[in-house]
């Protein structure tokens, strides 16, 4: 593909399960990827694109990320706000620092990336695209996940607002809302819950983690990446201001 026709994307959390699958899938579509992650993860990132280290819980990290994309590729067409983590605790014991970090990474970072990236998205010849990897937890709640659920609901509100502001400027914004995906984020929860409930990890998966999902199968990161590629491709441009669920029936209840 000629350099002038290649689009450029920021993918955050690109060293993780879903982020690395999205970076690889976009690369296959001829998109130049700035693969953003924390310094420790960025240093060992071996996927496609240009690795960039940033702590996205900081304003500077988000500003530098947008600056690096524009400087590296000379343009910015796509932002995929994917970086995230989970913290499980009852509300009365929920550590306030973890609450702040969850909101900073999964709500404020998408806002800052949109704010700093907006002028470049306005210039994108095929229309700017903003995609948040949210969660079924952007639509429904679970106990003990106050910070995560609040951040993901907020991110969906941000997406709706960006869709309205971008409508007259060719910019679309949407949120993918997955159920449980086979990544480190879920593996860690399985281990924690197994210890907490005194159960085997297999039992925890079926009886604790996947209770909300009628279909008892973890989603593969590549399935989420395929959906992202569709939404960011030519046939996805009418999806804006909306959550797109890939959740094994979770939110059908
Ligand atoms: N795995 C699931 O079941 C699932 C379900 C629904 C939604 N999601 C969402 O998908 C996204 C990706 O999750 P995943 O499952 O691939 O997890 P993951 O742990 O494999 O990847 C997350 C990545 O984010 C990075 N990250 C964490 N803090 C950061 C920071 N401050 N700055 C920059 N990068 C940071 C991590 O280093 C990691 O590489 C998250 O937003 C998560 O909430 C995951």
PDB file of C-alpha atoms and ligand atoms in Angstrom:
ATOM      1  CA  UNK A   1       0.000   0.000   0.000  1.00  0.00           C
ATOM      2  CA  UNK A   2       1.477   3.431  -0.901  1.00  0.00           C
ATOM      3  CA  UNK A   3       2.683   5.354   2.177  1.00  0.00           C
ATOM      4  CA  UNK A   4       0.222   8.186   1.437  1.00  0.00           C
ATOM      5  CA  UNK A   5      -2.777   5.794   1.710  1.00  0.00           C
ATOM      6  CA  UNK A   6      -1.676   4.058   4.905  1.00  0.00           C
ATOM      7  CA  UNK A   7      -3.587   5.134   7.990  1.00  0.00           C
ATOM      8  CA  UNK A   8      -1.916   5.628  11.370  1.00  0.00           C
ATOM      9  CA  UNK A   9      -3.236   4.399  14.711  1.00  0.00           C
ATOM     10  CA  UNK A  10      -2.481   4.655  18.398  1.00  0.00           C
ATOM     11  CA  UNK A  11      -3.201   1.379  20.208  1.00  0.00           C
ATOM     12  CA  UNK A  12      -2.815   1.597  23.995  1.00  0.00           C
ATOM     13  CA  UNK A  13      -2.072  -1.423  26.165  1.00  0.00           C
ATOM     14  CA  UNK A  14      -0.537  -2.899  23.016  1.00  0.00           C
ATOM     15  CA  UNK A  15       1.646  -5.369  24.904  1.00  0.00           C
ATOM     16  CA  UNK A  16      -1.412  -6.973  26.513  1.00  0.00           C
ATOM     17  CA  UNK A  17      -3.739  -9.692  25.268  1.00  0.00           C
ATOM     18  CA  UNK A  18      -6.391  -7.667  23.404  1.00  0.00           C
ATOM     19  CA  UNK A  19      -4.073  -4.765  22.515  1.00  0.00           C
ATOM     20  CA  UNK A  20      -1.468  -6.972  20.853  1.00  0.00           C
ATOM     21  CA  UNK A  21      -4.172  -8.792  18.868  1.00  0.00           C
ATOM     22  CA  UNK A  22      -5.591  -5.452  17.677  1.00  0.00           C
ATOM     23  CA  UNK A  23      -2.140  -4.103  16.764  1.00  0.00           C
ATOM     24  CA  UNK A  24      -1.426  -7.246  14.727  1.00  0.00           C
ATOM     25  CA  UNK A  25      -4.829  -7.179  13.002  1.00  0.00           C
ATOM     26  CA  UNK A  26      -4.560  -3.474  12.076  1.00  0.00           C
ATOM     27  CA  UNK A  27      -1.035  -4.043  10.770  1.00  0.00           C
ATOM     28  CA  UNK A  28      -2.504  -6.731   8.470  1.00  0.00           C
ATOM     29  CA  UNK A  29      -4.889  -4.061   7.120  1.00  0.00           C
ATOM     30  CA  UNK A  30      -1.949  -1.789   6.299  1.00  0.00           C
ATOM     31  CA  UNK A  31      -2.331   0.523   9.291  1.00  0.00           C
ATOM     32  CA  UNK A  32       0.812   2.006  10.887  1.00  0.00           C
ATOM     33  CA  UNK A  33       0.564   1.344  14.624  1.00  0.00           C
ATOM     34  CA  UNK A  34       2.056   3.226  17.561  1.00  0.00           C
ATOM     35  CA  UNK A  35       2.054   0.415  20.122  1.00  0.00           C
ATOM     36  CA  UNK A  36       1.798   2.103  23.521  1.00  0.00           C
ATOM     37  CA  UNK A  37       2.368   0.501  26.898  1.00  0.00           C
ATOM     38  CA  UNK A  38       4.119   1.022  30.235  1.00  0.00           C
ATOM     39  CA  UNK A  39       7.918   1.220  29.941  1.00  0.00           C
ATOM     40  CA  UNK A  40       8.493  -2.306  31.301  1.00  0.00           C
ATOM     41  CA  UNK A  41       6.046  -3.834  28.787  1.00  0.00           C
ATOM     42  CA  UNK A  42       7.043  -1.556  25.883  1.00  0.00           C
ATOM     43  CA  UNK A  43      10.683  -2.594  26.303  1.00  0.00           C
ATOM     44  CA  UNK A  44       9.846  -6.222  25.518  1.00  0.00           C
ATOM     45  CA  UNK A  45       7.064  -5.567  22.954  1.00  0.00           C
ATOM     46  CA  UNK A  46       7.801  -7.618  19.847  1.00  0.00           C
ATOM     47  CA  UNK A  47       4.604  -7.079  17.824  1.00  0.00           C
ATOM     48  CA  UNK A  48       4.150  -4.934  14.750  1.00  0.00           C
ATOM     49  CA  UNK A  49       4.421  -1.147  14.695  1.00  0.00           C
ATOM     50  CA  UNK A  50       6.533   1.295  16.627  1.00  0.00           C
ATOM     51  CA  UNK A  51       6.770   0.675  20.359  1.00  0.00           C
ATOM     52  CA  UNK A  52       6.187   3.706  22.593  1.00  0.00           C
ATOM     53  CA  UNK A  53       6.494   3.807  26.390  1.00  0.00           C
ATOM     54  CA  UNK A  54       3.995   5.903  28.345  1.00  0.00           C
ATOM     55  CA  UNK A  55       2.205   5.861  31.661  1.00  0.00           C
ATOM     56  CA  UNK A  56      -1.313   6.731  30.545  1.00  0.00           C
ATOM     57  CA  UNK A  57      -2.454   7.553  34.068  1.00  0.00           C
ATOM     58  CA  UNK A  58      -0.599  10.858  33.591  1.00  0.00           C
ATOM     59  CA  UNK A  59      -1.462  13.871  31.424  1.00  0.00           C
ATOM     60  CA  UNK A  60       2.106  13.964  30.135  1.00  0.00           C
ATOM     61  CA  UNK A  61       1.951  10.315  29.084  1.00  0.00           C
ATOM     62  CA  UNK A  62      -1.164  10.915  27.000  1.00  0.00           C
ATOM     63  CA  UNK A  63       0.190  14.154  25.487  1.00  0.00           C
ATOM     64  CA  UNK A  64       3.492  12.484  24.553  1.00  0.00           C
ATOM     65  CA  UNK A  65       1.656   9.549  23.010  1.00  0.00           C
ATOM     66  CA  UNK A  66      -0.312  11.741  20.600  1.00  0.00           C
ATOM     67  CA  UNK A  67       2.784  13.809  19.853  1.00  0.00           C
ATOM     68  CA  UNK A  68       4.817  10.655  19.117  1.00  0.00           C
ATOM     69  CA  UNK A  69       2.169   9.296  16.726  1.00  0.00           C
ATOM     70  CA  UNK A  70       1.964  12.520  14.730  1.00  0.00           C
ATOM     71  CA  UNK A  71       5.760  12.930  14.665  1.00  0.00           C
ATOM     72  CA  UNK A  72       6.394   9.296  13.715  1.00  0.00           C
ATOM     73  CA  UNK A  73       3.730   8.876  11.025  1.00  0.00           C
ATOM     74  CA  UNK A  74       2.963  12.485  10.039  1.00  0.00           C
ATOM     75  CA  UNK A  75      -0.738  11.819  10.666  1.00  0.00           C
ATOM     76  CA  UNK A  76      -3.177  10.209  13.079  1.00  0.00           C
ATOM     77  CA  UNK A  77      -6.355   8.520  11.795  1.00  0.00           C
ATOM     78  CA  UNK A  78      -7.295   6.086  14.570  1.00  0.00           C
ATOM     79  CA  UNK A  79      -7.148   6.010  18.372  1.00  0.00           C
ATOM     80  CA  UNK A  80      -7.793   2.715  20.141  1.00  0.00           C
ATOM     81  CA  UNK A  81      -8.025   3.331  23.908  1.00  0.00           C
ATOM     82  CA  UNK A  82      -7.535  -0.193  25.213  1.00  0.00           C
ATOM     83  CA  UNK A  83      -5.173  -0.101  28.226  1.00  0.00           C
ATOM     84  CA  UNK A  84      -6.823  -1.207  31.435  1.00  0.00           C
ATOM     85  CA  UNK A  85      -6.644  -3.279  34.596  1.00  0.00           C
ATOM     86  CA  UNK A  86      -8.999  -4.653  37.213  1.00  0.00           C
ATOM     87  CA  UNK A  87      -9.205  -4.344  40.979  1.00  0.00           C
ATOM     88  CA  UNK A  88     -11.646  -6.510  42.926  1.00  0.00           C
ATOM     89  CA  UNK A  89     -12.686  -5.407  46.444  1.00  0.00           C
ATOM     90  CA  UNK A  90     -15.879  -4.634  48.380  1.00  0.00           C
ATOM     91  CA  UNK A  91     -16.722  -0.938  48.315  1.00  0.00           C
ATOM     92  CA  UNK A  92     -16.015  -0.354  52.022  1.00  0.00           C
ATOM     93  CA  UNK A  93     -12.482  -1.707  51.561  1.00  0.00           C
ATOM     94  CA  UNK A  94     -11.880  -0.410  48.047  1.00  0.00           C
ATOM     95  CA  UNK A  95      -8.424   1.235  48.089  1.00  0.00           C
ATOM     96  CA  UNK A  96      -8.814   4.894  47.097  1.00  0.00           C
ATOM     97  CA  UNK A  97      -5.519   4.905  45.168  1.00  0.00           C
ATOM     98  CA  UNK A  98      -6.754   1.971  43.051  1.00  0.00           C
ATOM     99  CA  UNK A  99     -10.014   3.850  42.365  1.00  0.00           C
ATOM    100  CA  UNK A 100      -8.007   6.897  41.220  1.00  0.00           C
ATOM    101  CA  UNK A 101      -5.775   4.763  38.990  1.00  0.00           C
ATOM    102  CA  UNK A 102      -8.705   2.872  37.420  1.00  0.00           C
ATOM    103  CA  UNK A 103     -10.460   6.129  36.570  1.00  0.00           C
ATOM    104  CA  UNK A 104      -7.222   7.740  35.344  1.00  0.00           C
ATOM    105  CA  UNK A 105      -6.399   4.882  32.962  1.00  0.00           C
ATOM    106  CA  UNK A 106      -9.813   3.810  31.684  1.00  0.00           C
ATOM    107  CA  UNK A 107     -11.744   7.106  31.688  1.00  0.00           C
ATOM    108  CA  UNK A 108      -9.372  10.094  31.820  1.00  0.00           C
ATOM    109  CA  UNK A 109      -6.811   8.642  29.393  1.00  0.00           C
ATOM    110  CA  UNK A 110      -9.415   8.071  26.625  1.00  0.00           C
ATOM    111  CA  UNK A 111     -10.612  11.664  27.206  1.00  0.00           C
ATOM    112  CA  UNK A 112      -7.072  13.074  27.025  1.00  0.00           C
ATOM    113  CA  UNK A 113      -6.196  11.031  23.925  1.00  0.00           C
ATOM    114  CA  UNK A 114      -9.362  12.332  22.246  1.00  0.00           C
ATOM    115  CA  UNK A 115      -8.653  15.914  23.346  1.00  0.00           C
ATOM    116  CA  UNK A 116      -5.019  15.951  22.233  1.00  0.00           C
ATOM    117  CA  UNK A 117      -5.670  13.836  19.121  1.00  0.00           C
ATOM    118  CA  UNK A 118      -8.786  15.688  17.937  1.00  0.00           C
ATOM    119  CA  UNK A 119      -7.018  18.187  15.618  1.00  0.00           C
ATOM    120  CA  UNK A 120      -5.248  15.290  13.845  1.00  0.00           C
ATOM    121  CA  UNK A 121      -8.444  13.199  13.628  1.00  0.00           C
ATOM    122  CA  UNK A 122     -10.182  16.170  11.985  1.00  0.00           C
ATOM    123  CA  UNK A 123      -7.548  16.012   9.217  1.00  0.00           C
ATOM    124  CA  UNK A 124      -7.858  12.250   8.619  1.00  0.00           C
ATOM    125  CA  UNK A 125      -8.703  11.864   4.908  1.00  0.00           C
ATOM    126  CA  UNK A 126     -10.956   8.808   5.435  1.00  0.00           C
ATOM    127  CA  UNK A 127     -12.475  10.186   8.643  1.00  0.00           C
ATOM    128  CA  UNK A 128     -11.037   9.985  12.138  1.00  0.00           C
ATOM    129  CA  UNK A 129     -11.920   6.928  14.224  1.00  0.00           C
ATOM    130  CA  UNK A 130     -12.016   6.660  18.013  1.00  0.00           C
ATOM    131  CA  UNK A 131     -12.525   3.260  19.586  1.00  0.00           C
ATOM    132  CA  UNK A 132     -12.628   2.362  23.276  1.00  0.00           C
ATOM    133  CA  UNK A 133     -12.249  -1.228  24.380  1.00  0.00           C
ATOM    134  CA  UNK A 134     -14.831  -0.929  27.142  1.00  0.00           C
ATOM    135  CA  UNK A 135     -16.537  -4.020  28.590  1.00  0.00           C
ATOM    136  CA  UNK A 136     -19.877  -5.642  29.323  1.00  0.00           C
ATOM    137  CA  UNK A 137     -19.213  -3.714  32.539  1.00  0.00           C
ATOM    138  CA  UNK A 138     -19.925  -0.508  30.596  1.00  0.00           C
ATOM    139  CA  UNK A 139     -23.540  -1.720  30.426  1.00  0.00           C
ATOM    140  CA  UNK A 140     -24.107  -3.791  33.569  1.00  0.00           C
ATOM    141  CA  UNK A 141     -22.430  -4.045  36.973  1.00  0.00           C
ATOM    142  CA  UNK A 142     -20.932  -6.781  39.121  1.00  0.00           C
ATOM    143  CA  UNK A 143     -20.253  -6.562  42.852  1.00  0.00           C
ATOM    144  CA  UNK A 144     -16.746  -5.733  44.106  1.00  0.00           C
ATOM    145  CA  UNK A 145     -15.736  -3.945  40.902  1.00  0.00           C
ATOM    146  CA  UNK A 146     -16.784  -0.358  41.716  1.00  0.00           C
ATOM    147  CA  UNK A 147     -13.809   1.356  40.073  1.00  0.00           C
ATOM    148  CA  UNK A 148     -13.804  -0.753  36.918  1.00  0.00           C
ATOM    149  CA  UNK A 149     -17.579  -0.584  36.382  1.00  0.00           C
ATOM    150  CA  UNK A 150     -17.692   3.178  37.003  1.00  0.00           C
ATOM    151  CA  UNK A 151     -14.768   3.841  34.636  1.00  0.00           C
ATOM    152  CA  UNK A 152     -16.230   1.678  31.859  1.00  0.00           C
ATOM    153  CA  UNK A 153     -19.703   3.262  32.160  1.00  0.00           C
ATOM    154  CA  UNK A 154     -17.998   6.666  32.012  1.00  0.00           C
ATOM    155  CA  UNK A 155     -16.003   5.697  28.923  1.00  0.00           C
ATOM    156  CA  UNK A 156     -19.238   4.822  27.133  1.00  0.00           C
ATOM    157  CA  UNK A 157     -20.577   8.286  28.015  1.00  0.00           C
ATOM    158  CA  UNK A 158     -17.405   9.799  26.567  1.00  0.00           C
ATOM    159  CA  UNK A 159     -17.827   7.796  23.355  1.00  0.00           C
ATOM    160  CA  UNK A 160     -21.422   9.021  22.947  1.00  0.00           C
ATOM    161  CA  UNK A 161     -20.311  12.640  23.421  1.00  0.00           C
ATOM    162  CA  UNK A 162     -17.412  12.299  20.943  1.00  0.00           C
ATOM    163  CA  UNK A 163     -19.785  10.752  18.388  1.00  0.00           C
ATOM    164  CA  UNK A 164     -22.049  13.799  18.613  1.00  0.00           C
ATOM    165  CA  UNK A 165     -19.145  16.267  18.433  1.00  0.00           C
ATOM    166  CA  UNK A 166     -17.507  14.351  15.573  1.00  0.00           C
ATOM    167  CA  UNK A 167     -20.650  13.814  13.522  1.00  0.00           C
ATOM    168  CA  UNK A 168     -20.258  16.884  11.313  1.00  0.00           C
ATOM    169  CA  UNK A 169     -16.516  16.330  10.945  1.00  0.00           C
ATOM    170  CA  UNK A 170     -16.298  12.744   9.709  1.00  0.00           C
ATOM    171  CA  UNK A 171     -15.128  11.429  13.094  1.00  0.00           C
ATOM    172  CA  UNK A 172     -16.808   8.331  14.511  1.00  0.00           C
ATOM    173  CA  UNK A 173     -16.537   6.998  18.049  1.00  0.00           C
ATOM    174  CA  UNK A 174     -17.638   3.668  19.437  1.00  0.00           C
ATOM    175  CA  UNK A 175     -17.032   1.192  22.232  1.00  0.00           C
ATOM    176  CA  UNK A 176     -16.479  -2.546  22.013  1.00  0.00           C
ATOM    177  CA  UNK A 177     -18.021  -4.240  25.050  1.00  0.00           C
ATOM    178  CA  UNK A 178     -16.531  -7.710  25.484  1.00  0.00           C
ATOM    179  CA  UNK A 179     -17.455 -10.379  27.990  1.00  0.00           C
ATOM    180  CA  UNK A 180     -14.567 -12.377  29.457  1.00  0.00           C
ATOM    181  CA  UNK A 181     -11.564 -12.594  27.116  1.00  0.00           C
ATOM    182  CA  UNK A 182      -8.668 -15.035  27.528  1.00  0.00           C
ATOM    183  CA  UNK A 183      -5.936 -12.582  28.667  1.00  0.00           C
ATOM    184  CA  UNK A 184      -3.703 -11.966  31.664  1.00  0.00           C
ATOM    185  CA  UNK A 185      -6.367  -9.658  33.153  1.00  0.00           C
ATOM    186  CA  UNK A 186      -8.754 -12.621  33.460  1.00  0.00           C
ATOM    187  CA  UNK A 187      -6.063 -15.186  34.364  1.00  0.00           C
ATOM    188  CA  UNK A 188      -5.200 -12.997  37.375  1.00  0.00           C
ATOM    189  CA  UNK A 189      -8.850 -12.858  38.473  1.00  0.00           C
ATOM    190  CA  UNK A 190      -9.156 -16.635  38.182  1.00  0.00           C
ATOM    191  CA  UNK A 191      -6.123 -17.098  40.441  1.00  0.00           C
ATOM    192  CA  UNK A 192      -7.371 -14.524  43.012  1.00  0.00           C
ATOM    193  CA  UNK A 193     -10.922 -15.905  43.107  1.00  0.00           C
ATOM    194  CA  UNK A 194      -9.671 -19.512  43.353  1.00  0.00           C
ATOM    195  CA  UNK A 195      -7.730 -18.559  46.457  1.00  0.00           C
ATOM    196  CA  UNK A 196     -10.649 -16.503  47.899  1.00  0.00           C
ATOM    197  CA  UNK A 197     -13.243 -19.261  47.331  1.00  0.00           C
ATOM    198  CA  UNK A 198     -10.930 -22.225  48.012  1.00  0.00           C
ATOM    199  CA  UNK A 199     -11.835 -23.738  44.626  1.00  0.00           C
ATOM    200  CA  UNK A 200      -9.851 -25.107  41.696  1.00  0.00           C
ATOM    201  CA  UNK A 201      -9.211 -22.668  38.841  1.00  0.00           C
ATOM    202  CA  UNK A 202     -11.473 -24.719  36.514  1.00  0.00           C
ATOM    203  CA  UNK A 203     -14.372 -24.548  39.002  1.00  0.00           C
ATOM    204  CA  UNK A 204     -13.801 -20.803  39.466  1.00  0.00           C
ATOM    205  CA  UNK A 205     -13.994 -20.235  35.723  1.00  0.00           C
ATOM    206  CA  UNK A 206     -17.351 -22.032  35.340  1.00  0.00           C
ATOM    207  CA  UNK A 207     -18.982 -21.252  38.709  1.00  0.00           C
ATOM    208  CA  UNK A 208     -17.636 -17.791  39.565  1.00  0.00           C
ATOM    209  CA  UNK A 209     -16.099 -15.930  36.621  1.00  0.00           C
ATOM    210  CA  UNK A 210     -18.456 -17.070  33.858  1.00  0.00           C
ATOM    211  CA  UNK A 211     -21.702 -17.123  35.888  1.00  0.00           C
ATOM    212  CA  UNK A 212     -22.907 -13.995  34.075  1.00  0.00           C
ATOM    213  CA  UNK A 213     -22.201 -15.433  30.632  1.00  0.00           C
ATOM    214  CA  UNK A 214     -24.842 -17.850  29.282  1.00  0.00           C
ATOM    215  CA  UNK A 215     -22.198 -19.274  26.918  1.00  0.00           C
ATOM    216  CA  UNK A 216     -19.448 -20.662  29.160  1.00  0.00           C
ATOM    217  CA  UNK A 217     -16.506 -19.974  26.898  1.00  0.00           C
ATOM    218  CA  UNK A 218     -13.801 -17.333  27.157  1.00  0.00           C
ATOM    219  CA  UNK A 219     -13.649 -15.080  24.109  1.00  0.00           C
ATOM    220  CA  UNK A 220     -10.313 -15.142  22.261  1.00  0.00           C
ATOM    221  CA  UNK A 221      -8.425 -11.814  21.862  1.00  0.00           C
ATOM    222  CA  UNK A 222      -8.387 -12.360  18.072  1.00  0.00           C
ATOM    223  CA  UNK A 223     -12.218 -12.300  18.016  1.00  0.00           C
ATOM    224  CA  UNK A 224     -12.171  -8.834  19.611  1.00  0.00           C
ATOM    225  CA  UNK A 225      -9.428  -7.724  17.195  1.00  0.00           C
ATOM    226  CA  UNK A 226     -11.478  -8.880  14.199  1.00  0.00           C
ATOM    227  CA  UNK A 227     -14.432  -6.805  15.421  1.00  0.00           C
ATOM    228  CA  UNK A 228     -12.143  -3.799  15.954  1.00  0.00           C
ATOM    229  CA  UNK A 229     -10.780  -4.132  12.402  1.00  0.00           C
ATOM    230  CA  UNK A 230     -14.329  -4.234  11.035  1.00  0.00           C
ATOM    231  CA  UNK A 231     -15.433  -1.167  13.031  1.00  0.00           C
ATOM    232  CA  UNK A 232     -12.305   0.748  11.995  1.00  0.00           C
ATOM    233  CA  UNK A 233     -12.590  -0.367   8.366  1.00  0.00           C
ATOM    234  CA  UNK A 234     -14.717   0.942   5.500  1.00  0.00           C
ATOM    235  CA  UNK A 235     -17.837  -1.046   6.503  1.00  0.00           C
ATOM    236  CA  UNK A 236     -17.730   0.111  10.122  1.00  0.00           C
ATOM    237  CA  UNK A 237     -18.063   3.807   9.553  1.00  0.00           C
ATOM    238  CA  UNK A 238     -21.797   3.959  10.362  1.00  0.00           C
ATOM    239  CA  UNK A 239     -21.184   2.635  13.873  1.00  0.00           C
ATOM    240  CA  UNK A 240     -20.896   5.705  16.045  1.00  0.00           C
ATOM    241  CA  UNK A 241     -21.991   6.684  19.546  1.00  0.00           C
ATOM    242  CA  UNK A 242     -22.806   3.096  20.342  1.00  0.00           C
ATOM    243  CA  UNK A 243     -21.629   0.106  22.382  1.00  0.00           C
ATOM    244  CA  UNK A 244     -20.937  -2.996  20.288  1.00  0.00           C
ATOM    245  CA  UNK A 245     -21.291  -6.098  22.450  1.00  0.00           C
ATOM    246  CA  UNK A 246     -19.276  -9.301  22.029  1.00  0.00           C
ATOM    247  CA  UNK A 247     -20.222 -10.965  25.286  1.00  0.00           C
ATOM    248  CA  UNK A 248     -21.513 -14.556  24.897  1.00  0.00           C
ATOM    249  CA  UNK A 249     -25.057 -13.407  25.774  1.00  0.00           C
ATOM    250  CA  UNK A 250     -24.101 -11.703  29.066  1.00  0.00           C
ATOM    251  CA  UNK A 251     -26.152  -8.515  28.539  1.00  0.00           C
ATOM    252  CA  UNK A 252     -29.139 -10.367  27.025  1.00  0.00           C
ATOM    253  CA  UNK A 253     -30.361 -11.120  30.547  1.00  0.00           C
TER     254      UNK A 253
HETATM  255  N1  LIG B   1      -9.863  -9.664  29.354  1.00  0.00           N
HETATM  256  C1  LIG B   1     -11.163  -9.436  29.492  1.00  0.00           C
HETATM  257  O1  LIG B   1     -11.933 -10.332  29.860  1.00  0.00           O
HETATM  258  C2  LIG B   1     -11.752  -8.104  29.161  1.00  0.00           C
HETATM  259  C3  LIG B   1     -13.141  -8.015  29.049  1.00  0.00           C
HETATM  260  C4  LIG B   1     -13.715  -6.793  28.738  1.00  0.00           C
HETATM  261  C5  LIG B   1     -12.907  -5.686  28.570  1.00  0.00           C
HETATM  262  N2  LIG B   1     -11.562  -5.797  28.690  1.00  0.00           N
HETATM  263  C6  LIG B   1     -10.759  -4.597  28.508  1.00  0.00           C
HETATM  264  O2  LIG B   1      -9.833  -4.794  27.468  1.00  0.00           O
HETATM  265  C7  LIG B   1      -8.695  -3.949  27.691  1.00  0.00           C
HETATM  266  C8  LIG B   1      -7.422  -4.783  27.531  1.00  0.00           C
HETATM  267  O3  LIG B   1      -7.388  -5.754  28.549  1.00  0.00           O
HETATM  268  P1  LIG B   1      -6.618  -7.161  28.434  1.00  0.00           P
HETATM  269  O4  LIG B   1      -7.574  -8.180  28.869  1.00  0.00           O
HETATM  270  O5  LIG B   1      -5.943  -7.279  27.115  1.00  0.00           O
HETATM  271  O6  LIG B   1      -5.571  -6.979  29.629  1.00  0.00           O
HETATM  272  P2  LIG B   1      -3.990  -7.135  29.659  1.00  0.00           P
HETATM  273  O7  LIG B   1      -3.629  -7.068  31.108  1.00  0.00           O
HETATM  274  O8  LIG B   1      -3.554  -8.316  28.880  1.00  0.00           O
HETATM  275  O9  LIG B   1      -3.486  -5.829  28.899  1.00  0.00           O
HETATM  276  C9  LIG B   1      -3.614  -4.526  29.441  1.00  0.00           C
HETATM  277  C10 LIG B   1      -2.402  -3.714  29.035  1.00  0.00           C
HETATM  278  O10 LIG B   1      -2.556  -2.373  29.547  1.00  0.00           O
HETATM  279  C11 LIG B   1      -1.268  -1.958  29.975  1.00  0.00           C
HETATM  280  N3  LIG B   1      -1.351  -0.895  30.954  1.00  0.00           N
HETATM  281  C12 LIG B   1      -1.736  -1.014  32.257  1.00  0.00           C
HETATM  282  N4  LIG B   1      -1.584   0.148  32.889  1.00  0.00           N
HETATM  283  C13 LIG B   1      -1.093   1.049  31.986  1.00  0.00           C
HETATM  284  C14 LIG B   1      -0.701   2.413  32.051  1.00  0.00           C
HETATM  285  N5  LIG B   1      -0.798   3.107  33.194  1.00  0.00           N
HETATM  286  N6  LIG B   1      -0.234   2.992  30.928  1.00  0.00           N
HETATM  287  C15 LIG B   1      -0.106   2.291  29.774  1.00  0.00           C
HETATM  288  N7  LIG B   1      -0.457   0.997  29.654  1.00  0.00           N
HETATM  289  C16 LIG B   1      -0.939   0.377  30.758  1.00  0.00           C
HETATM  290  C17 LIG B   1      -0.652  -3.213  30.575  1.00  0.00           C
HETATM  291  O11 LIG B   1       0.765  -3.106  30.711  1.00  0.00           O
HETATM  292  C18 LIG B   1      -1.096  -4.291  29.609  1.00  0.00           C
HETATM  293  O12 LIG B   1      -0.141  -4.518  28.575  1.00  0.00           O
HETATM  294  C19 LIG B   1      -8.869  -3.337  29.090  1.00  0.00           C
HETATM  295  O13 LIG B   1      -9.351  -2.018  28.994  1.00  0.00           O
HETATM  296  C20 LIG B   1      -9.912  -4.235  29.725  1.00  0.00           C
HETATM  297  O14 LIG B   1     -10.659  -3.572  30.699  1.00  0.00           O
HETATM  298  C21 LIG B   1     -10.948  -6.987  28.976  1.00  0.00           C
END
